[in-house]
XYZ file of N, CA and C in Angstrom:
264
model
N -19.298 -2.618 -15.049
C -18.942 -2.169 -16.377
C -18.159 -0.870 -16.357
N -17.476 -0.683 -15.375
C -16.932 0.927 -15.143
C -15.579 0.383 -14.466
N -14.331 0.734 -14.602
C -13.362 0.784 -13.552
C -12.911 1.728 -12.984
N -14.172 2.898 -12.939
C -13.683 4.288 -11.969
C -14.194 3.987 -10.867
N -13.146 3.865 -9.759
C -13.693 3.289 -8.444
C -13.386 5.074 -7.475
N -13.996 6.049 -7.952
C -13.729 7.096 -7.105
C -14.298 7.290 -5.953
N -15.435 6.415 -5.639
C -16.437 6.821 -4.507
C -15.371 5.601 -3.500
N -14.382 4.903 -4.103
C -14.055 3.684 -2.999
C -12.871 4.079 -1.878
N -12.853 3.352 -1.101
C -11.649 3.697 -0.186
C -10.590 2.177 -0.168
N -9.272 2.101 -0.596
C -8.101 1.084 -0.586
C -8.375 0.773 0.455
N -7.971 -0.614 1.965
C -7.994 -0.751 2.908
C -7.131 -1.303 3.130
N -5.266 -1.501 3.180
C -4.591 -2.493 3.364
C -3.513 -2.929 4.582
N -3.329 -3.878 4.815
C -2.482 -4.171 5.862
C -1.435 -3.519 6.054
N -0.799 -3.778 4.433
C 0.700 -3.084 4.420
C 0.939 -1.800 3.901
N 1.380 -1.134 3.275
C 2.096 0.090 2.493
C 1.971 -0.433 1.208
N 1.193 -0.088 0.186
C 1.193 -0.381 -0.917
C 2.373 -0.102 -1.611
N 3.030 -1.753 -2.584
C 3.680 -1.264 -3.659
C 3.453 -0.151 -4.873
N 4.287 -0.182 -5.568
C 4.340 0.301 -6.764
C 3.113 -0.337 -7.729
N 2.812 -1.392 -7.885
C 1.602 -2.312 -8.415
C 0.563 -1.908 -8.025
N 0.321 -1.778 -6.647
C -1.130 -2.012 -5.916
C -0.942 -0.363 -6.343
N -0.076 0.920 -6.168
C -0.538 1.924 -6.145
C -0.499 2.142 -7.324
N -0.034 2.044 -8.552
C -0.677 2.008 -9.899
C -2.112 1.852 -10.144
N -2.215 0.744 -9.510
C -3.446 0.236 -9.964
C -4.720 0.991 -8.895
N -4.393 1.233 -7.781
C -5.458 2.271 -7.609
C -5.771 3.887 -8.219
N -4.291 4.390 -8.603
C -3.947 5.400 -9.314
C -5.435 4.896 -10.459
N -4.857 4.142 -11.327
C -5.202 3.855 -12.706
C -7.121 3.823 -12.517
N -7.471 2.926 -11.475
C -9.137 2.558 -11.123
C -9.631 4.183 -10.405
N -8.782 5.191 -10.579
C -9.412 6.623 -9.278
C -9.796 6.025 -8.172
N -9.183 5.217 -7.181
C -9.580 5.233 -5.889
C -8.445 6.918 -5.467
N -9.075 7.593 -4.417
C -8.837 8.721 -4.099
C -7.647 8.625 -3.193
N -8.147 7.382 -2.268
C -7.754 7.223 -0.849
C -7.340 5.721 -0.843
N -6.118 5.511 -0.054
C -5.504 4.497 0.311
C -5.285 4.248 2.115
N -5.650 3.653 2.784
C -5.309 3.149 4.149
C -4.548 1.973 4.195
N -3.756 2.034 4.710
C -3.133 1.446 5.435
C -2.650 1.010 6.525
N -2.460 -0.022 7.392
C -1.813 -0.222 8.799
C -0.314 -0.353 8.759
N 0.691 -1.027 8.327
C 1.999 -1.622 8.248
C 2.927 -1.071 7.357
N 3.922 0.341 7.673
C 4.614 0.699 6.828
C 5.861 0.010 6.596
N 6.176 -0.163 5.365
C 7.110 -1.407 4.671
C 8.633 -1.317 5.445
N 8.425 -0.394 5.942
C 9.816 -0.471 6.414
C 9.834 -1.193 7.977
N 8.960 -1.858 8.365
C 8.741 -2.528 9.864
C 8.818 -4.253 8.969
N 9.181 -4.518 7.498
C 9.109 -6.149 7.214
C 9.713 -6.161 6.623
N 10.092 -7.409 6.582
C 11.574 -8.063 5.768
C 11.360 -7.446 4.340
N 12.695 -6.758 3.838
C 12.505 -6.399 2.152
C 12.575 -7.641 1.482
N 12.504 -8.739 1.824
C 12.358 -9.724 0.571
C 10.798 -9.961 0.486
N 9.833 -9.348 1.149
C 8.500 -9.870 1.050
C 7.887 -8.479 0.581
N 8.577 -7.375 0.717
C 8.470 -6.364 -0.330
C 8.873 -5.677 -1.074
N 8.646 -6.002 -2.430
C 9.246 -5.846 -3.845
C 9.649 -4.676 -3.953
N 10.520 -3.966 -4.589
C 10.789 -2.659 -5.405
C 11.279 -1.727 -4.295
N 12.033 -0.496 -4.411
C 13.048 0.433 -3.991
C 11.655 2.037 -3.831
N 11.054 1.858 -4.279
C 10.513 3.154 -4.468
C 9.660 3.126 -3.242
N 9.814 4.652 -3.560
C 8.850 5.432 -2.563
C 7.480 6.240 -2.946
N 6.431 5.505 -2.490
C 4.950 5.586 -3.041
C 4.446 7.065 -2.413
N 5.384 7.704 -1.707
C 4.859 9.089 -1.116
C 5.607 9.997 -1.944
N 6.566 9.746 -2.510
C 7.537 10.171 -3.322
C 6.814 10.408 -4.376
N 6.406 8.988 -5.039
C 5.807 8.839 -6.407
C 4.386 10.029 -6.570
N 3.690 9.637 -5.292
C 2.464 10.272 -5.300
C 2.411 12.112 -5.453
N 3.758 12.481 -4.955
C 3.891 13.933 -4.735
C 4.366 14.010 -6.584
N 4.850 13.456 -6.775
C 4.993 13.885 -8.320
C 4.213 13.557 -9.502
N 2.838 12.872 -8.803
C 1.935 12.655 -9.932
C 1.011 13.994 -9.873
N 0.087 13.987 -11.046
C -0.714 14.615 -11.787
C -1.760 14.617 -10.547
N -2.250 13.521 -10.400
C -3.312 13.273 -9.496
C -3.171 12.432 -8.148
N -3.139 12.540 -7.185
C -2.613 12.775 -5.798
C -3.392 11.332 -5.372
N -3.146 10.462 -4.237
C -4.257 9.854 -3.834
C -3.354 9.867 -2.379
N -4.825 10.290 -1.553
C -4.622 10.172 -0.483
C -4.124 9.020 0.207
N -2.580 9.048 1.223
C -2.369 7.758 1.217
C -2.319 7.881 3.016
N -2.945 7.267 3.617
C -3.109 7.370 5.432
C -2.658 5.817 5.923
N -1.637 6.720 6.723
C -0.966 5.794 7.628
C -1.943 5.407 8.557
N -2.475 4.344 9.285
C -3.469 4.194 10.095
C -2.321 3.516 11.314
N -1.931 3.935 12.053
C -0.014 3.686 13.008
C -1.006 3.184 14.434
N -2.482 3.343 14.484
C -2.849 2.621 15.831
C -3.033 1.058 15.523
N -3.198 0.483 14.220
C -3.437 -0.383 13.928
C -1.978 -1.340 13.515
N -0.717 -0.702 13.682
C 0.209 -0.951 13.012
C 0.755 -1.915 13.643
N 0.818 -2.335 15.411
C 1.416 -4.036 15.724
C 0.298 -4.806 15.477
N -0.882 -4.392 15.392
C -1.703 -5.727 15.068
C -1.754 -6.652 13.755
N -1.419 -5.466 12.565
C -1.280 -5.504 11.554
C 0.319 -6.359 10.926
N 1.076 -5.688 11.721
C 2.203 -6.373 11.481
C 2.443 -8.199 12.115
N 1.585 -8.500 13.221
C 1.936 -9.726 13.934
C 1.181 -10.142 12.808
N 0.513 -10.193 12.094
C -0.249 -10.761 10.530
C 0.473 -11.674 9.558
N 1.673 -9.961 9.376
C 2.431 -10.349 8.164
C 3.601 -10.793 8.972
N 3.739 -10.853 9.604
C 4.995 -12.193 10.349
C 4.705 -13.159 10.262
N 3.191 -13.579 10.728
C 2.608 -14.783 10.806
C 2.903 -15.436 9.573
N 2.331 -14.540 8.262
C 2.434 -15.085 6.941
C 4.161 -15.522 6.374
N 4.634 -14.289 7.062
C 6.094 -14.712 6.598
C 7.010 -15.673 6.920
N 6.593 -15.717 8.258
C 7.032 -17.179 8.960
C 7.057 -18.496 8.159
N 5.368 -18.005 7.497
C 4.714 -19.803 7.315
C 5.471 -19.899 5.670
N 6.415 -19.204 4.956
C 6.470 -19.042 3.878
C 8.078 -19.723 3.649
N 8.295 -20.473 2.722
C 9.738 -21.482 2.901
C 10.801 -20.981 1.711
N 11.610 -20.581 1.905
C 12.854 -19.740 0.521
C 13.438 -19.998 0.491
């Protein structure tokens, strides 16, 4: 019954969009992890021009966003896998 998720931590494969970081913005998650920064995958499998470190330095309220870079070829042979299997 609450959507203040401040005690939570994001956990994601990739570099969050503009969407996903709204929406943790919007729920107070503090902290975002990540493995796979967007610029190691095809831009057609990730949406929008902006820059979420960019965005974050000019908001009101900050959320920690951590590159996790030991996890980053494991993470990426993932989203190849997925992108591979995907037909356009």
């Amino acid at each position: 019954n609450n959507r203040d998720l401040v005690d939570a931590v994001l956990y994601s494969s990739l570099e969050p969009c503009l969407m996903c970081y709204s929406a943790s913005f919007w729920a107070h998650i503090p902290r975002v992890v990540f493995a796979c920064s967007r610029s190691k995958v095809d831009s057609k499998y990730y949406e929008g021009n902006h820059n979420i470190f960019s965005v974050n330095e000019k908001s009101h309220r900050h959320i920690e966003l951590i590159h996790e870079r030991a996890l980053e070829g494991e993470a990426l042979g993932v989203i190849q896998k997925w992108e591979n299997s995907k037909k356009f």
